[in-house]
Amino acid sequence: MSNPASPLAVDVLDERPGLTFPPGFLWGAATAAYQIEGAAAEDGRTPSIWDTFSHTDGRIVAGHTGDVACDHYHRLGGDVALMAELGLKSYRFSVSWSRVQPGGTGAANPQGLDFYRRLVDDLLANGIEPWLTLYHWDLPQPLEDAGGWPARDTAARFADYTTLVADALGDRVRYWTTLNEPWCSAFLGYGSGVHAPGRTNGADAVRAGHHLMLGHGLSVQALRAARPTAEVGVTVNLYPVDPASDAPADVDAARRIDGLANRFFLDPLLRGSYPEDLVADLSVVTDFDHVHDGDLATISAPLDLVGINYYSRHVVAAPTGGNEAASAPSCWPGSEDVRFVTRGVPVTDMGWEIDAPGLLETLRRVHDYTDLPLYVTENGSAFVDTVVDGQVDDVDRLAYFDAHLRATHEAIDAGVPLRGYFAWSLMDNFEWAWGYTKRFGMIHVDYDSQVRIPKSSAKWYASVIRRNGLAAQ
Ligand code: FCB
């Protein structure tokens, strides 16, 4: 249902001109294994850090878990049929590491690999390009018990797992991304602890971030060795970071948060170095002795594409002193006391400010780093949906997509080599610490009956794909 307070009402949408995208633009939708598959203990799958975390009291809203989720493991055929109805050109999914390599080491689990083979074959049979993400946050629990991402060895384990998946699926999957959003894995998983594994140590978060990128680099090598023709990249989540005012202290706060949120990853991956100011900011937390000779060369190995997830903008201000946040576990180590400011602009059900121009800004920024083809691998919004007479008229979500697609079109006009866009998400799913209380899907999921209902945004997106652009209204 529409949020009457939203200025993004349909009448605004109705006056917008039509826009056509370049031929072959890859229109997709995205999901992630733990958020949709369910079948958590079937056919040889063993627990990941998200199984452990979601089964720990107090970690997830309402005690929700991904045990069943959207039951996609058992409903694969129907779900791919829905994708075909939408006309998707591509589907971005992730592989559950502990489904295909239980425990995170040793031999592959043939039943686990079979599930992904069936998925990929079904996609191809429907003319949908599979886009495979190797790691969307679900580290096998035994690897966490051995130290998790703060331990260097985890990066090598990730490369071994990559080889198993590439050997099994490389003949039929063209697009590969290694990591999804390493910032979240590192800084929410090991800094603030709001994501699995729920640890709260700034130095560990920084180490985790480095070892995730090292794992990415080793995974790229493994992919190149197994499938020289694969298109390989990584997905980072990026935010424009604005100072709340021109005051030098606010500007410095923005520089710090930009360093941690964006440049911590962009610079090593695309330039082969950590930004000096970031290293200085983090000197209160770590001396970076976890960075070995040669790591940055491994991390910055040439890629074929960069995936960008975009949701919102950060606006920040200098600390005021006496800020209690400074002593709480933080996902901003060394900059814990920076204040995050809200501007009073419309927000989604996550409380995230809606800022479509920020997507244009972000795409241009990454293009300043690299000429590689770019893909928006996630973009979308949670809103409260209501089923009325078997329909879900999610006009706010539709308006969000429309506005952000216009921003991507502007980026293309400005010369950014943007080659595709993946809506988050294909269907409502387990939204991490928020459980099933936040809905991002274009397809509504009733978690009791597992009935799927394409929302208005899904029907609209199907028409966008059909005409390869936005219609004049
Ligand atoms: C991203 C995640 C994705 C989903 C969206 C809303 O950070 O990659 O799994 O939770 O946010």
PDB file of N, CA, C and O and ligand atoms in Angstrom, residues 32 35 136-137 180-181 184 237 309 311 352 378 424 431-432 440, ligand 1:
ATOM      1  N   ALA A  32      19.726 -13.997  -2.139  1.00  0.00           N
ATOM      2  CA  ALA A  32      20.911 -14.630  -1.537  1.00  0.00           C
ATOM      3  C   ALA A  32      20.486 -15.931  -0.868  1.00  0.00           C
ATOM      4  O   ALA A  32      19.349 -16.053  -0.387  1.00  0.00           O
ATOM      5  N   GLN A  35      18.892 -16.163   2.626  1.00  0.00           N
ATOM      6  CA  GLN A  35      17.661 -15.375   2.734  1.00  0.00           C
ATOM      7  C   GLN A  35      16.447 -16.069   2.109  1.00  0.00           C
ATOM      8  O   GLN A  35      15.319 -15.714   2.425  1.00  0.00           O
ATOM      9  N   HIS A 136      27.755 -14.687   0.032  1.00  0.00           N
ATOM     10  CA  HIS A 136      26.819 -13.679   0.523  1.00  0.00           C
ATOM     11  C   HIS A 136      26.633 -13.930   2.029  1.00  0.00           C
ATOM     12  O   HIS A 136      25.571 -14.299   2.496  1.00  0.00           O
ATOM     13  N   TRP A 137      27.764 -13.851   2.757  1.00  0.00           N
ATOM     14  CA  TRP A 137      27.796 -13.720   4.211  1.00  0.00           C
ATOM     15  C   TRP A 137      27.702 -15.008   5.029  1.00  0.00           C
ATOM     16  O   TRP A 137      27.747 -14.954   6.255  1.00  0.00           O
ATOM     17  N   ASN A 180      29.844 -10.601  -1.777  1.00  0.00           N
ATOM     18  CA  ASN A 180      28.810  -9.579  -1.695  1.00  0.00           C
ATOM     19  C   ASN A 180      29.095  -8.701  -0.474  1.00  0.00           C
ATOM     20  O   ASN A 180      29.169  -9.205   0.649  1.00  0.00           O
ATOM     21  N   GLU A 181      29.269  -7.406  -0.710  1.00  0.00           N
ATOM     22  CA  GLU A 181      29.344  -6.415   0.370  1.00  0.00           C
ATOM     23  C   GLU A 181      30.294  -6.801   1.499  1.00  0.00           C
ATOM     24  O   GLU A 181      29.856  -7.048   2.632  1.00  0.00           O
ATOM     25  N   CYS A 184      29.821  -5.198   5.014  1.00  0.00           N
ATOM     26  CA  CYS A 184      28.867  -5.756   5.981  1.00  0.00           C
ATOM     27  C   CYS A 184      29.469  -6.954   6.698  1.00  0.00           C
ATOM     28  O   CYS A 184      29.378  -7.080   7.929  1.00  0.00           O
ATOM     29  N   ASN A 237      29.166  -2.531  -1.468  1.00  0.00           N
ATOM     30  CA  ASN A 237      28.064  -1.606  -1.175  1.00  0.00           C
ATOM     31  C   ASN A 237      28.656  -0.243  -0.883  1.00  0.00           C
ATOM     32  O   ASN A 237      29.573  -0.115  -0.085  1.00  0.00           O
ATOM     33  N   ASN A 309      26.248  -2.226  -5.021  1.00  0.00           N
ATOM     34  CA  ASN A 309      24.946  -2.234  -4.354  1.00  0.00           C
ATOM     35  C   ASN A 309      24.711  -0.851  -3.787  1.00  0.00           C
ATOM     36  O   ASN A 309      25.568  -0.304  -3.083  1.00  0.00           O
ATOM     37  N   TYR A 311      21.832   1.718  -1.818  1.00  0.00           N
ATOM     38  CA  TYR A 311      20.544   1.896  -1.142  1.00  0.00           C
ATOM     39  C   TYR A 311      20.286   3.330  -0.676  1.00  0.00           C
ATOM     40  O   TYR A 311      19.155   3.795  -0.716  1.00  0.00           O
ATOM     41  N   TRP A 352      15.943   4.077   5.885  1.00  0.00           N
ATOM     42  CA  TRP A 352      17.004   4.562   4.990  1.00  0.00           C
ATOM     43  C   TRP A 352      16.452   5.679   4.112  1.00  0.00           C
ATOM     44  O   TRP A 352      15.398   5.525   3.477  1.00  0.00           O
ATOM     45  N   GLU A 378      22.584  -4.639  -6.734  1.00  0.00           N
ATOM     46  CA  GLU A 378      21.424  -4.548  -5.840  1.00  0.00           C
ATOM     47  C   GLU A 378      20.982  -3.106  -5.734  1.00  0.00           C
ATOM     48  O   GLU A 378      21.817  -2.206  -5.632  1.00  0.00           O
ATOM     49  N   TRP A 424      16.760  -5.508  -6.023  1.00  0.00           N
ATOM     50  CA  TRP A 424      16.695  -6.265  -4.764  1.00  0.00           C
ATOM     51  C   TRP A 424      15.310  -6.027  -4.191  1.00  0.00           C
ATOM     52  O   TRP A 424      15.012  -4.890  -3.864  1.00  0.00           O
ATOM     53  N   GLU A 431      15.349 -10.908   6.032  1.00  0.00           N
ATOM     54  CA  GLU A 431      16.177  -9.704   5.964  1.00  0.00           C
ATOM     55  C   GLU A 431      17.122  -9.660   7.187  1.00  0.00           C
ATOM     56  O   GLU A 431      17.031  -8.797   8.039  1.00  0.00           O
ATOM     57  N   TRP A 432      17.996 -10.636   7.260  1.00  0.00           N
ATOM     58  CA  TRP A 432      19.083 -10.672   8.253  1.00  0.00           C
ATOM     59  C   TRP A 432      18.579 -10.377   9.666  1.00  0.00           C
ATOM     60  O   TRP A 432      17.635 -11.037  10.109  1.00  0.00           O
ATOM     61  N   PHE A 440      11.364  -6.567   0.953  1.00  0.00           N
ATOM     62  CA  PHE A 440      12.047  -5.905  -0.165  1.00  0.00           C
ATOM     63  C   PHE A 440      11.612  -6.460  -1.517  1.00  0.00           C
ATOM     64  O   PHE A 440      12.079  -6.009  -2.555  1.00  0.00           O
TER      65      PHE A 440
HETATM   66  C1  FCB B   1      22.126  -5.672   1.273  1.00  0.00           C
HETATM   67  C2  FCB B   1      22.308  -7.165   1.244  1.00  0.00           C
HETATM   68  C3  FCB B   1      21.073  -7.927   0.861  1.00  0.00           C
HETATM   69  C4  FCB B   1      19.826  -7.318   1.458  1.00  0.00           C
HETATM   70  C5  FCB B   1      19.774  -5.840   1.178  1.00  0.00           C
HETATM   71  C6  FCB B   1      18.532  -5.167   1.696  1.00  0.00           C
HETATM   72  O1  FCB B   1      23.031  -5.106   2.150  1.00  0.00           O
HETATM   73  O2  FCB B   1      23.336  -7.502   0.350  1.00  0.00           O
HETATM   74  O3  FCB B   1      21.248  -9.261   1.236  1.00  0.00           O
HETATM   75  O4  FCB B   1      19.751  -7.606   2.798  1.00  0.00           O
HETATM   76  O5  FCB B   1      20.895  -5.214   1.722  1.00  0.00           O
END
